[in-house]
PDB file of C-alpha atoms in Angstrom:
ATOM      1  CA  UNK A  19      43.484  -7.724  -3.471  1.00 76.00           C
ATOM      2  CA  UNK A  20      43.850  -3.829  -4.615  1.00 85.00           C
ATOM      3  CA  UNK A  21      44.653  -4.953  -7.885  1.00 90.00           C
ATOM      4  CA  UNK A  22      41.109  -7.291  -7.846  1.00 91.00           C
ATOM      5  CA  UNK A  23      39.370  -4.446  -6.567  1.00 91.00           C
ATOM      6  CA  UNK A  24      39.991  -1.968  -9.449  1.00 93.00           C
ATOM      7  CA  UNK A  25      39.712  -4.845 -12.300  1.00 94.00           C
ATOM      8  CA  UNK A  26      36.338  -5.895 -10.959  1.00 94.00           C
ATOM      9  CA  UNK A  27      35.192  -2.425 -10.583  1.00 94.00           C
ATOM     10  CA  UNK A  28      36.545  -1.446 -14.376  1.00 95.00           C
ATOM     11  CA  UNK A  29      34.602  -4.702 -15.291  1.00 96.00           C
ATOM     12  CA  UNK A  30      30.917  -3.393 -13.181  1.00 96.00           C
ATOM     13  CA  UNK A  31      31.369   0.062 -15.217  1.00 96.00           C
ATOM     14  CA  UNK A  32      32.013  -1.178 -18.476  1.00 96.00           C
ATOM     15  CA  UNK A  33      29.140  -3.942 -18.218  1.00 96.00           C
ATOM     16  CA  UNK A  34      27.025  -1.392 -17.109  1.00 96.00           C
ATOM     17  CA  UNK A  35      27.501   0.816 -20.119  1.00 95.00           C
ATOM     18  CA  UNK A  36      26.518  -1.819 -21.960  1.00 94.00           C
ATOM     19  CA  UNK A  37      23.250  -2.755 -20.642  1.00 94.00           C
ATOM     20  CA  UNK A  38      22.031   0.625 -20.815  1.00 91.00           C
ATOM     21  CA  UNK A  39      23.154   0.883 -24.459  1.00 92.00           C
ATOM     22  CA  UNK A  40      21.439  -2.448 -25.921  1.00 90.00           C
ATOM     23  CA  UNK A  41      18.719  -2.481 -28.100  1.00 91.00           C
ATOM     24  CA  UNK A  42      18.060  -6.280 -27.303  1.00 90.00           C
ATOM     25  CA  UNK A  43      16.839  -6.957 -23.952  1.00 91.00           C
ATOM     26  CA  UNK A  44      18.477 -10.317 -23.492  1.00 92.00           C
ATOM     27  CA  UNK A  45      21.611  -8.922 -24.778  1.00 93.00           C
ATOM     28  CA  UNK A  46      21.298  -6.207 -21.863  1.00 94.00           C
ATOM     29  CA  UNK A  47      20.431  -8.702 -19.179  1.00 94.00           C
ATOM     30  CA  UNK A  48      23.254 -11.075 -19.953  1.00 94.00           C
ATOM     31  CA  UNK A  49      25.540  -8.205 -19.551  1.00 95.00           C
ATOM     32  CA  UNK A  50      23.403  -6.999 -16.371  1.00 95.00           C
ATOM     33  CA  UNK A  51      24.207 -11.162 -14.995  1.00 95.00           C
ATOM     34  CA  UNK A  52      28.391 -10.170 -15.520  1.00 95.00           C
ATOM     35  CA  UNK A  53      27.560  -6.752 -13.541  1.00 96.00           C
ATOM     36  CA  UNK A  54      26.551  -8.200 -10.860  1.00 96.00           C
ATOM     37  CA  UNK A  55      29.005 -10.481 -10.949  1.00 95.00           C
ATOM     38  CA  UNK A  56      31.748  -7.878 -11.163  1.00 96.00           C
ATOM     39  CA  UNK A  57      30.058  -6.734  -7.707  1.00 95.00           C
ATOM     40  CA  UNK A  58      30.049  -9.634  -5.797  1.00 95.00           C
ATOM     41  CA  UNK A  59      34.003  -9.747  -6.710  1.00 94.00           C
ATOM     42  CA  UNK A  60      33.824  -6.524  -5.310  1.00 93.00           C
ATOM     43  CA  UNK A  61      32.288  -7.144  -2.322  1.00 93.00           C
ATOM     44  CA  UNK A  62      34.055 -10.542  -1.750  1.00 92.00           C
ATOM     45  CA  UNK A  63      37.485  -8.020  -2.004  1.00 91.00           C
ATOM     46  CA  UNK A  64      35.929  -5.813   0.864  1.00 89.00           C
ATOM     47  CA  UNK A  65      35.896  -8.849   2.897  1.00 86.00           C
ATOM     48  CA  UNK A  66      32.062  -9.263   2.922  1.00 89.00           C
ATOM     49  CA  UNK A  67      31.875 -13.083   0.939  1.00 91.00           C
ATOM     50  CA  UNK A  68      28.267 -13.810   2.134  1.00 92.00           C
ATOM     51  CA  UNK A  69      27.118 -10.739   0.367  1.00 92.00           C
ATOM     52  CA  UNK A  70      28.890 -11.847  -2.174  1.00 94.00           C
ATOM     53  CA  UNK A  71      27.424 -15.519  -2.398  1.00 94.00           C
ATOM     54  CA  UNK A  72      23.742 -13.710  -1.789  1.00 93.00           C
ATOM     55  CA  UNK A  73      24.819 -11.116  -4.319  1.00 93.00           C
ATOM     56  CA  UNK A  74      24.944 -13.898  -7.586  1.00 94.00           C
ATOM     57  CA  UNK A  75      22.143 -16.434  -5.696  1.00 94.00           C
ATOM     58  CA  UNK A  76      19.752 -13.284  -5.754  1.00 93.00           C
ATOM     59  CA  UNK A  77      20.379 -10.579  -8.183  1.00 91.00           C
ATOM     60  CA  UNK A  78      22.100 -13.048 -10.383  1.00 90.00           C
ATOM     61  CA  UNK A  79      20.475 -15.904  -9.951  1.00 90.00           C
ATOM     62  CA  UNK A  80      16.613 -14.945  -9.359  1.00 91.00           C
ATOM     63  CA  UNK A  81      15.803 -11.507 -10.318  1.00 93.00           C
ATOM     64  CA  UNK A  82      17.716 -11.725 -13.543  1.00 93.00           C
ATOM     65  CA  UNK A  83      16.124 -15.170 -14.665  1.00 92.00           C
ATOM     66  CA  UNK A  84      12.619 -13.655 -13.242  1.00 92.00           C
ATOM     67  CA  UNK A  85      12.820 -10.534 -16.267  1.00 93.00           C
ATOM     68  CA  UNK A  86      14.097 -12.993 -18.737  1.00 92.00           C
ATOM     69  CA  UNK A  87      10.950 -15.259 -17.969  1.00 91.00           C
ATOM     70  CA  UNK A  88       8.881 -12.172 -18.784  1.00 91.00           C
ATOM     71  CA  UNK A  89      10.416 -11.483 -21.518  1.00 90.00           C
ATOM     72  CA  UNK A  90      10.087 -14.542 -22.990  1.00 89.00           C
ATOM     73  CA  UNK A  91       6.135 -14.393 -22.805  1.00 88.00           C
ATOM     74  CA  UNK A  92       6.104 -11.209 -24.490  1.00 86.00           C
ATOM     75  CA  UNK A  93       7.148 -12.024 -27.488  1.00 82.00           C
ATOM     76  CA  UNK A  94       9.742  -9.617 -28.701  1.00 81.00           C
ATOM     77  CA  UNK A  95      10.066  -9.604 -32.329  1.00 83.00           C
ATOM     78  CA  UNK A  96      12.878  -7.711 -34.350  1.00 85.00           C
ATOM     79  CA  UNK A  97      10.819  -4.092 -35.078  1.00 86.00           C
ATOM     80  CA  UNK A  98      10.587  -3.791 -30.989  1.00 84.00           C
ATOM     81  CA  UNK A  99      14.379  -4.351 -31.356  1.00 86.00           C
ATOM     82  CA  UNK A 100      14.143  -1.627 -34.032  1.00 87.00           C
ATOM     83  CA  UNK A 101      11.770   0.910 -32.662  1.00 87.00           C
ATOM     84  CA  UNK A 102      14.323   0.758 -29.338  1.00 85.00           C
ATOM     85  CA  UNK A 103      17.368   2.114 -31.972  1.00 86.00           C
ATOM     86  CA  UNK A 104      14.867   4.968 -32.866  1.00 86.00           C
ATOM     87  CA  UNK A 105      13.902   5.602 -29.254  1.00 86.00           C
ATOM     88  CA  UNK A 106      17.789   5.784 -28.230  1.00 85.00           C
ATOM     89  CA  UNK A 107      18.747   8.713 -30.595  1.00 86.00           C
ATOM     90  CA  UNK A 108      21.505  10.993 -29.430  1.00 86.00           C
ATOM     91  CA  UNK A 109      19.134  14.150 -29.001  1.00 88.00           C
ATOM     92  CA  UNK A 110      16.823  11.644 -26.620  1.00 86.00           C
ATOM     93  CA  UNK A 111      19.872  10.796 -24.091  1.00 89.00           C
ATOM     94  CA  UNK A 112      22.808  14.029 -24.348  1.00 92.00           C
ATOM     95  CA  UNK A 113      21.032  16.098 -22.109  1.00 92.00           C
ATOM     96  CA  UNK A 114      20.206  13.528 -19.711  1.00 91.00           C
ATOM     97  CA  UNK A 115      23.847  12.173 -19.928  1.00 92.00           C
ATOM     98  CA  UNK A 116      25.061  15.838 -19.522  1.00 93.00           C
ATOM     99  CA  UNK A 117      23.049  16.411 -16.356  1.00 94.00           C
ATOM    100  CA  UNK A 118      24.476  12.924 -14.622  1.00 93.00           C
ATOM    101  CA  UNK A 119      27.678  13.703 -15.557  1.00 93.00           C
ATOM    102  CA  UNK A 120      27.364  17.191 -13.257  1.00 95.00           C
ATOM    103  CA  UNK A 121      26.199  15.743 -10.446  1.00 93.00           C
ATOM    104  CA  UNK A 122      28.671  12.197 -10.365  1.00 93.00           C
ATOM    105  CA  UNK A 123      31.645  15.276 -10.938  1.00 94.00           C
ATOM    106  CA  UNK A 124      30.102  16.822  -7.768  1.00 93.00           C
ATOM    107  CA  UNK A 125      29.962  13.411  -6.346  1.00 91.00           C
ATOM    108  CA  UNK A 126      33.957  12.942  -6.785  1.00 90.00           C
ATOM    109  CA  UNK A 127      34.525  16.515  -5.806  1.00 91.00           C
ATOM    110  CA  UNK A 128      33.576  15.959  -2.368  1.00 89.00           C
ATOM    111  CA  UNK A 129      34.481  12.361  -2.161  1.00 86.00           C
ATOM    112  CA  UNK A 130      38.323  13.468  -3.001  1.00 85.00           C
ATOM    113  CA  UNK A 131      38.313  16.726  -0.935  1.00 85.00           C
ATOM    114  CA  UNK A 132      37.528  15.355   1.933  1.00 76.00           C
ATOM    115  CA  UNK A 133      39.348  15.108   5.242  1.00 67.00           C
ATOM    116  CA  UNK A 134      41.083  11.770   4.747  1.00 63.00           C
ATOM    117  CA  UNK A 135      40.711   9.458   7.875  1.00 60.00           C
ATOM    118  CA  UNK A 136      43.169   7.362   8.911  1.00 56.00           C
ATOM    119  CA  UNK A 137      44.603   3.994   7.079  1.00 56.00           C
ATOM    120  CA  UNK A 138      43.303   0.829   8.707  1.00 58.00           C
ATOM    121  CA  UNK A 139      43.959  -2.634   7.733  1.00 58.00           C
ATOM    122  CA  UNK A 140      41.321  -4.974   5.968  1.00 65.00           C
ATOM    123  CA  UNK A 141      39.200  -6.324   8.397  1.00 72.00           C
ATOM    124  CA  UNK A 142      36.302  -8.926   6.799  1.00 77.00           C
ATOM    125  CA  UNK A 143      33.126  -8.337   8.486  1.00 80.00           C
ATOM    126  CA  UNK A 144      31.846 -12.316   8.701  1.00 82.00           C
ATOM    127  CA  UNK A 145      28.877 -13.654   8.419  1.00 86.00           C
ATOM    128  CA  UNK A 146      28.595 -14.813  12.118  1.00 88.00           C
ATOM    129  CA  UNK A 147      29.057 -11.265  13.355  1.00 89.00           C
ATOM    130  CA  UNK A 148      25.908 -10.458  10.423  1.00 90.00           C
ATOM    131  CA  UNK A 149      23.823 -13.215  11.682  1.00 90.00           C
ATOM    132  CA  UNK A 150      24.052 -12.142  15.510  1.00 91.00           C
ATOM    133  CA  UNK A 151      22.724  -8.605  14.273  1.00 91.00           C
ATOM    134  CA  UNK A 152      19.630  -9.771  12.072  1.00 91.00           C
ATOM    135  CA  UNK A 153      18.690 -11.817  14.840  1.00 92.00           C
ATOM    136  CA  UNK A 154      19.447  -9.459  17.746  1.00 91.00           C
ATOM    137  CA  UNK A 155      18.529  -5.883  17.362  1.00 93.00           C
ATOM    138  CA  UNK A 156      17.505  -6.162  13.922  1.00 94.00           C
ATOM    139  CA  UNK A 157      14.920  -8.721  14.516  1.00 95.00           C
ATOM    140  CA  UNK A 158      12.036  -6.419  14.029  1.00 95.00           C
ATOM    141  CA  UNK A 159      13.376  -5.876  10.564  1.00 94.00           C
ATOM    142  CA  UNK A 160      13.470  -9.550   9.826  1.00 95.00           C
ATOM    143  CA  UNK A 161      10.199  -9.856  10.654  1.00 96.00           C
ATOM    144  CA  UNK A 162       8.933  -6.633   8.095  1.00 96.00           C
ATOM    145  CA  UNK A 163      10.832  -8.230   5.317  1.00 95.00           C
ATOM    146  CA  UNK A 164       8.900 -11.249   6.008  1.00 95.00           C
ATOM    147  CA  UNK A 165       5.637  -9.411   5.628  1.00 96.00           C
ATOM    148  CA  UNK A 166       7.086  -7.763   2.853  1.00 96.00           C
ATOM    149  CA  UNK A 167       8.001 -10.605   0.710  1.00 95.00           C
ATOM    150  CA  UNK A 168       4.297 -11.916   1.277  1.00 96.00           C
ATOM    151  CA  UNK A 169       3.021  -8.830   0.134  1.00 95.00           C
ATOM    152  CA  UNK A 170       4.921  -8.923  -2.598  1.00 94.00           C
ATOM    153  CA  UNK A 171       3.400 -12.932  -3.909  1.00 94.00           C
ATOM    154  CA  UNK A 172       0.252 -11.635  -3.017  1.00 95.00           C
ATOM    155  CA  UNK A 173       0.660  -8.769  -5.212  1.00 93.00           C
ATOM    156  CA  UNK A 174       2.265 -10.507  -7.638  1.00 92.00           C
ATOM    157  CA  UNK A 175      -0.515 -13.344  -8.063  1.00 92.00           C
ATOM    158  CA  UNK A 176      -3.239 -10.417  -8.089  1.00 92.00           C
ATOM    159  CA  UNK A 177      -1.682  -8.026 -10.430  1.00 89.00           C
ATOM    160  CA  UNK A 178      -0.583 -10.939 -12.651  1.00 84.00           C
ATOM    161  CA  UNK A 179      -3.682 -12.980 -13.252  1.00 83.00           C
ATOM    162  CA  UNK A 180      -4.858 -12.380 -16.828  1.00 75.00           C
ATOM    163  CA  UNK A 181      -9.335 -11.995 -16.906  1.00 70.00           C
ATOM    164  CA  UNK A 182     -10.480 -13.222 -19.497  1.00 65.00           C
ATOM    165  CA  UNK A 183     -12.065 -10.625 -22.150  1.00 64.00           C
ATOM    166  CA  UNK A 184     -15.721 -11.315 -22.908  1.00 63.00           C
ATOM    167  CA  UNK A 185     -17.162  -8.933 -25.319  1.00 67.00           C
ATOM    168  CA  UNK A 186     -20.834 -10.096 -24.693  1.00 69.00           C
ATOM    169  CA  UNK A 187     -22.505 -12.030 -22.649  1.00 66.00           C
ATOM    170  CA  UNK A 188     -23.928 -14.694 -25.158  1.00 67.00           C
ATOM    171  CA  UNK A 189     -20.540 -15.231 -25.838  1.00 65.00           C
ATOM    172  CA  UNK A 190     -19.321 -15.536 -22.071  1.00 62.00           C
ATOM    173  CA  UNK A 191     -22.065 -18.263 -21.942  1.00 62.00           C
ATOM    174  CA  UNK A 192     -20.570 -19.864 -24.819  1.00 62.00           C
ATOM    175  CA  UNK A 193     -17.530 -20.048 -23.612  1.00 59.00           C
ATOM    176  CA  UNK A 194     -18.507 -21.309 -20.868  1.00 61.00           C
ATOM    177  CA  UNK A 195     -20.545 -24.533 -22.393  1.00 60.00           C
ATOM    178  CA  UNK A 196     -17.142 -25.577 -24.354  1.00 55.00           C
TER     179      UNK A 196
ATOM    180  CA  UNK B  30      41.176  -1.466   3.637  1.00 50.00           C
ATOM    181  CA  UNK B  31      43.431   2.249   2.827  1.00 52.00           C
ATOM    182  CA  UNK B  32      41.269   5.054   2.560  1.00 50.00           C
ATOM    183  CA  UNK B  33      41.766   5.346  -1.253  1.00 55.00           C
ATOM    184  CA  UNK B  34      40.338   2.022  -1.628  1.00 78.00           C
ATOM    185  CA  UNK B  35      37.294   3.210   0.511  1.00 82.00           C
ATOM    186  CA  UNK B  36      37.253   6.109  -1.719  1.00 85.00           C
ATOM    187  CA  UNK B  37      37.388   4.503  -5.000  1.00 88.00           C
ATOM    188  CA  UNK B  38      34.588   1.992  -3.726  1.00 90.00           C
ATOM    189  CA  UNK B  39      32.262   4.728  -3.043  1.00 91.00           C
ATOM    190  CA  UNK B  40      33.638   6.257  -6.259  1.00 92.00           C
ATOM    191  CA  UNK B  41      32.063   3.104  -8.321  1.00 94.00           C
ATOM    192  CA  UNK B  42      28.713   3.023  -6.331  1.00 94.00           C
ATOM    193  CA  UNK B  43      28.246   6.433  -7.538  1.00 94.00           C
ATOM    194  CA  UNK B  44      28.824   5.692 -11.258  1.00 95.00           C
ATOM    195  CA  UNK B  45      27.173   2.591 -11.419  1.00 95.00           C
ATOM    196  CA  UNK B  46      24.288   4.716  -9.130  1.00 95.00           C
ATOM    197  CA  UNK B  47      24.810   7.277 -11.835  1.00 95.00           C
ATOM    198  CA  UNK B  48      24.032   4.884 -14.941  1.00 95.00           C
ATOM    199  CA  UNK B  49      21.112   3.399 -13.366  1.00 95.00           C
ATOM    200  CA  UNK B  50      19.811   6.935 -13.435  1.00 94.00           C
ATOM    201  CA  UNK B  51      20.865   7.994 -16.502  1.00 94.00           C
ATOM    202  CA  UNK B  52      19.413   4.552 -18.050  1.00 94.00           C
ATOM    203  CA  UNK B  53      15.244   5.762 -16.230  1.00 93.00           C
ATOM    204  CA  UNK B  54      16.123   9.000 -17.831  1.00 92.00           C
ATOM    205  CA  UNK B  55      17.023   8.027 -21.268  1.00 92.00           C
ATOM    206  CA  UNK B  56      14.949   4.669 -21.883  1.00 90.00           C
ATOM    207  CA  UNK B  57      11.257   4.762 -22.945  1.00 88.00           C
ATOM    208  CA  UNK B  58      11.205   0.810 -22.728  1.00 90.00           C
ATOM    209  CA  UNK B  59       9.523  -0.042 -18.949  1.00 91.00           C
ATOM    210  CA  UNK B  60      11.731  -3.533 -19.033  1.00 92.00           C
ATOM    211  CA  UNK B  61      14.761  -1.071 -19.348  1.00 93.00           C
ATOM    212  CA  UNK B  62      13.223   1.020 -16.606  1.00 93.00           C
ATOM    213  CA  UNK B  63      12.931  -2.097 -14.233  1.00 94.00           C
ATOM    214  CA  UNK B  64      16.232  -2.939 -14.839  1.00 94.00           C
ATOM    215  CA  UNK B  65      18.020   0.498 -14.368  1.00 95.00           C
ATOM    216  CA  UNK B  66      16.222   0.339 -10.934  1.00 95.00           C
ATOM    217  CA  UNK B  67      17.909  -2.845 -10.090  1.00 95.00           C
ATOM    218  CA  UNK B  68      21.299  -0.915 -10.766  1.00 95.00           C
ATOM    219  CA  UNK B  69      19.962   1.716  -8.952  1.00 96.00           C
ATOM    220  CA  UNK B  70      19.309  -0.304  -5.860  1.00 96.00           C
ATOM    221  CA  UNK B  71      22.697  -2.907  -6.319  1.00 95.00           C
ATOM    222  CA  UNK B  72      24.521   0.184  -5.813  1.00 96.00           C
ATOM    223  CA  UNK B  73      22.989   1.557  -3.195  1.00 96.00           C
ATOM    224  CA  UNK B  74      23.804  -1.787  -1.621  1.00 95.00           C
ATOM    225  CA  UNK B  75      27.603  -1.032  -2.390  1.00 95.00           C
ATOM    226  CA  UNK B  76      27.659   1.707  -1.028  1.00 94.00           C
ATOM    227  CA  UNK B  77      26.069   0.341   2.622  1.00 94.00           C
ATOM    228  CA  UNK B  78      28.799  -2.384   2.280  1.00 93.00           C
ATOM    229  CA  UNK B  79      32.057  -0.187   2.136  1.00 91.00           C
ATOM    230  CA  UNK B  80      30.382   1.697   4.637  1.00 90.00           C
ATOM    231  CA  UNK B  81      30.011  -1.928   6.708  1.00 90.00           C
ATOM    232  CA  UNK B  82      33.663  -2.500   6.133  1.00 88.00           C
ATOM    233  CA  UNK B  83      35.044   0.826   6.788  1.00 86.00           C
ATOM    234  CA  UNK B  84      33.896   0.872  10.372  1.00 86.00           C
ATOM    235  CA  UNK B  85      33.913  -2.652  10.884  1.00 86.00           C
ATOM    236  CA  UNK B  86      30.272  -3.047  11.773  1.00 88.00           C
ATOM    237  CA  UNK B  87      27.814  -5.893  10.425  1.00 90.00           C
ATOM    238  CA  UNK B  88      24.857  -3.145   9.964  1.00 92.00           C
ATOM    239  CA  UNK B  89      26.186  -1.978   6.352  1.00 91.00           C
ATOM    240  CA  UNK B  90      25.445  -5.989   5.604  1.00 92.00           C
ATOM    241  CA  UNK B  91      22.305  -6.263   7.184  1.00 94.00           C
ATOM    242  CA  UNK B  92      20.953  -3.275   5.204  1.00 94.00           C
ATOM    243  CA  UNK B  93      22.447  -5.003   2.140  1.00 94.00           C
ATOM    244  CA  UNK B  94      20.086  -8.102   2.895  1.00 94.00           C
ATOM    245  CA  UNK B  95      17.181  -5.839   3.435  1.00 95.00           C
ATOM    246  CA  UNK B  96      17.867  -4.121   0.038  1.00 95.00           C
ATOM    247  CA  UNK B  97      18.217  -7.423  -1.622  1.00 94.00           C
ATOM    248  CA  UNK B  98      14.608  -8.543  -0.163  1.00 94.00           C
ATOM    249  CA  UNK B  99      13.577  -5.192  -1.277  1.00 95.00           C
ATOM    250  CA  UNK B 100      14.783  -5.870  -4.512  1.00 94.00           C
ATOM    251  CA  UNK B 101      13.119  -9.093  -4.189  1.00 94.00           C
ATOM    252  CA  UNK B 102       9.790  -8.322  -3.990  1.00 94.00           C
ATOM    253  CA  UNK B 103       9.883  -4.877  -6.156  1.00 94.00           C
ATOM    254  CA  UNK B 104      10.855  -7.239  -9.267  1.00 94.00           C
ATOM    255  CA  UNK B 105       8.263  -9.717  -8.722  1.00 93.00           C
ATOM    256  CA  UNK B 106       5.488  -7.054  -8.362  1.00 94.00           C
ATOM    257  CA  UNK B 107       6.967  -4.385 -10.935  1.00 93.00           C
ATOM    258  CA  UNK B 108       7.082  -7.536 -13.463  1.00 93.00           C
ATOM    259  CA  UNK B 109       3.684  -8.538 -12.881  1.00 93.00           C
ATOM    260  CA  UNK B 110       2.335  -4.945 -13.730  1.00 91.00           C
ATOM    261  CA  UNK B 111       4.583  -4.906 -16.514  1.00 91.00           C
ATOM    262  CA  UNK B 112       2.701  -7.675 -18.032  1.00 90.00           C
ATOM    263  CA  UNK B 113      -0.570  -5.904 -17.464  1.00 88.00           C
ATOM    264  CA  UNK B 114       0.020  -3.456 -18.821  1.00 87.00           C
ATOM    265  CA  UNK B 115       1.527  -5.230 -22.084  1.00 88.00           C
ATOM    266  CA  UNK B 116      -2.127  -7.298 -22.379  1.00 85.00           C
ATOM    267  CA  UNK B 117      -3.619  -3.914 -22.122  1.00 83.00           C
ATOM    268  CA  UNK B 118      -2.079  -1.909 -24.181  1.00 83.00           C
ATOM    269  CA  UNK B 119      -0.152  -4.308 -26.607  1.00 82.00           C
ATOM    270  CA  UNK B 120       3.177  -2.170 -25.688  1.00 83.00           C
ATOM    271  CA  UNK B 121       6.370  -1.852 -23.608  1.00 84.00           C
ATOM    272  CA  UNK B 122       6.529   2.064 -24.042  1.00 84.00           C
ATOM    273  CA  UNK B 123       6.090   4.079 -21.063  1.00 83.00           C
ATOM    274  CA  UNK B 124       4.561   7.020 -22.592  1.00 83.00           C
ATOM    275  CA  UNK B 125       1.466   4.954 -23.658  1.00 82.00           C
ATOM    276  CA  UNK B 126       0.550   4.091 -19.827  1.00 77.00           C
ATOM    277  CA  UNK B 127       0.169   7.771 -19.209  1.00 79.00           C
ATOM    278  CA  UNK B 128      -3.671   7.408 -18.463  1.00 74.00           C
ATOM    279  CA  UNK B 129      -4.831   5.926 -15.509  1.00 66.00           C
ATOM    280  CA  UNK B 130      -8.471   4.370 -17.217  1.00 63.00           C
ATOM    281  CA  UNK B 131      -6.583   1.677 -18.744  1.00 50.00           C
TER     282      UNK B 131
END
C-alpha cells in the first residue's frame, strides 16, 4: 500500500508537469484525465474509495469532457498552438517558477520540522460513516450545494446563450422574414 | 497510516497545489487558467482527505464532496464566460479581456 502510495503520487506530479507545459490543449487535458487518476489511486490508498470512485466520475469523467466540449467549438487551429510556444518563453515563467519554488520549500520546511505525532494504523474512513455526516449535521450544507449547482445552470444557460448581432435594423427585419 | 505517509501526502497536495499556481501565473491562455484552477482545487481536496484519514473523521470527505460540487458548478459557469468572451473578442488571451465595455 506504501509502495502504491508513492508510485501514484510520482505519477500525479509528473502528469501535472505536463499539463502545465503543453502547447496543445487536448494534449494537456488528456494528461490532466491520468492526474486525476493518479489521485483517486491516492485517495483509494488512504482508505477513502468513494472519493476515489467520485474523484474519476467527476473530475475525470465530467469536468474534463465539459473543457474538451468547449474546446472543440472553438476551433483551435495550429498558429493558437503556435502563439502558446511564444507565450511560454523561459523569461515569461522563471520568475514565477522561482517564487513557487520558495514558498513549496517553506511548505516542506514546516511540514518536516514538525512535532511528529504518534504512528497509528490505517483506518479507511467508509462511505457509511460519510453518508451519516452529509445527512446529519451537514445537512444544511447539502442543501447550499443544491442551490449552488442551480445557480450554477442558471448561470451557465445565461452567460452562454449567443445574441444574435444585428448591425441595423432593416437587416434585423430581414432576418427575420427568412 | 505512519506519520511519514501523512507527511508525504500533504507533501504532494502542496506540489500539485504549487503547479496549479505556478500554471495561473505563467499561462496567458484562460482555458489553461481554468484548468490550473481545477488543480488548484483537486488538491485542496487532498489535502482535506489525509486530514479525514489522519483523525479518522468523515468531515475531511464531506468537504471533499463540497469541493467537488464546487468544482462542479465553477467549470460550467467559468466555461460559459469563456465562450463569451471568445465570440467577443475572437481570442483565448487573457490580457485582451482587460476592459470591462466588452
Amino acid at each position: 500500500m506504501e509502495l502504491t502510495f508513492y508510485i501514484a503520487a510520482a505519477v500525479a506530479i509528473l502528469s501535472t508537469i505536463m499539463v502545465i507545459t503543453r502547447y496543445n490543449m487536448i494534449h494537456a487535458l488528456l494528461y490532466l484525465v491520468v492526474s486525476f487518476m493518479s489521485v483517486s489511486v491516492v485517495f483509494f490508498t488512504l482508505g477513502a474509495p468513494f472519493m476515489a470512485a467520485l474523484e474519476i466520475i467527476i473530475y475525470a469523467g465530467a469536468i474534463v469532457v465539459l473543457i474538451i466540449f468547449v474546446i472543440m467549438m472553438l476551433n483551435m487551429t495550429k498558429e493558437d498552438i503556435q502563439r502558446e510556444k511564444e507565450w511560454l518563453k523561459p523569461s515569461v515563467w522563471v520568475g514565477p517558477a522561482m517564487l513557487s519554488a520558495i514558498l513549496l520549500a517553506e511548505l516542506v520546511h514546516i511540514l518536516t520540522t514538525s512535532n511528529p505525532a504518534q504512528t497509528e494504523a490505517l483506518v479507511a474512513v467508509d462511505a457509511k460513516l460519510v453518508g451519516l455526516a452529509l445527512f446529519g449535521p451537514y445537512l444544511l450544507g447539502v442543501q447550499l450545494c443544491g442551490i449552488l449547482l442551480m445557480a450554477g445552470i442558471v448561470g451557465a444557460y445565461h452567460l452562454g446563450r449567443q445574441k444574435k448581432k444585428v448591425i441595423h435594423r432593416f437587416l434585423q427585419e430581414r432576418s427575420a422574414a427568412a | 497510516m505512519s506519520t511519514a505517509s501523512m507527511e508525504a501526502a500533504l507533501l504532494l497536495a502542496g506540489i500539485l497545489f504549487m503547479l496549479g499556481l505556478l500554471s495561473v501565473l505563467i499561462r496567458r491562455n484562460i482555458i489553461f487558467m481554468l484548468i490550473s484552477v481545477e488543480i488548484m482545487l483537486n488538491a485542496a481536496g487532498l489535502a482535506f482527505i489525509v486530514a479525514g484519514t489522519r483523525w479518522v473523521q468523515p468531515d475531511g470527505q464531506v468537504m471533499f464532496i463540497f469541493i467537488l460540487t464546487m468544482a462542479a458548478a465553477e467549470v460550467s459557469v467559468g466555461l460559459a464566460l469563456i465562450m463569451q468572451i471568445y465570440h467577443q473578442l475572437k481570442t483565448l488571451d487573457s490580457d485582451a479581456a482587460n476592459v470591462m465595455k466588452g
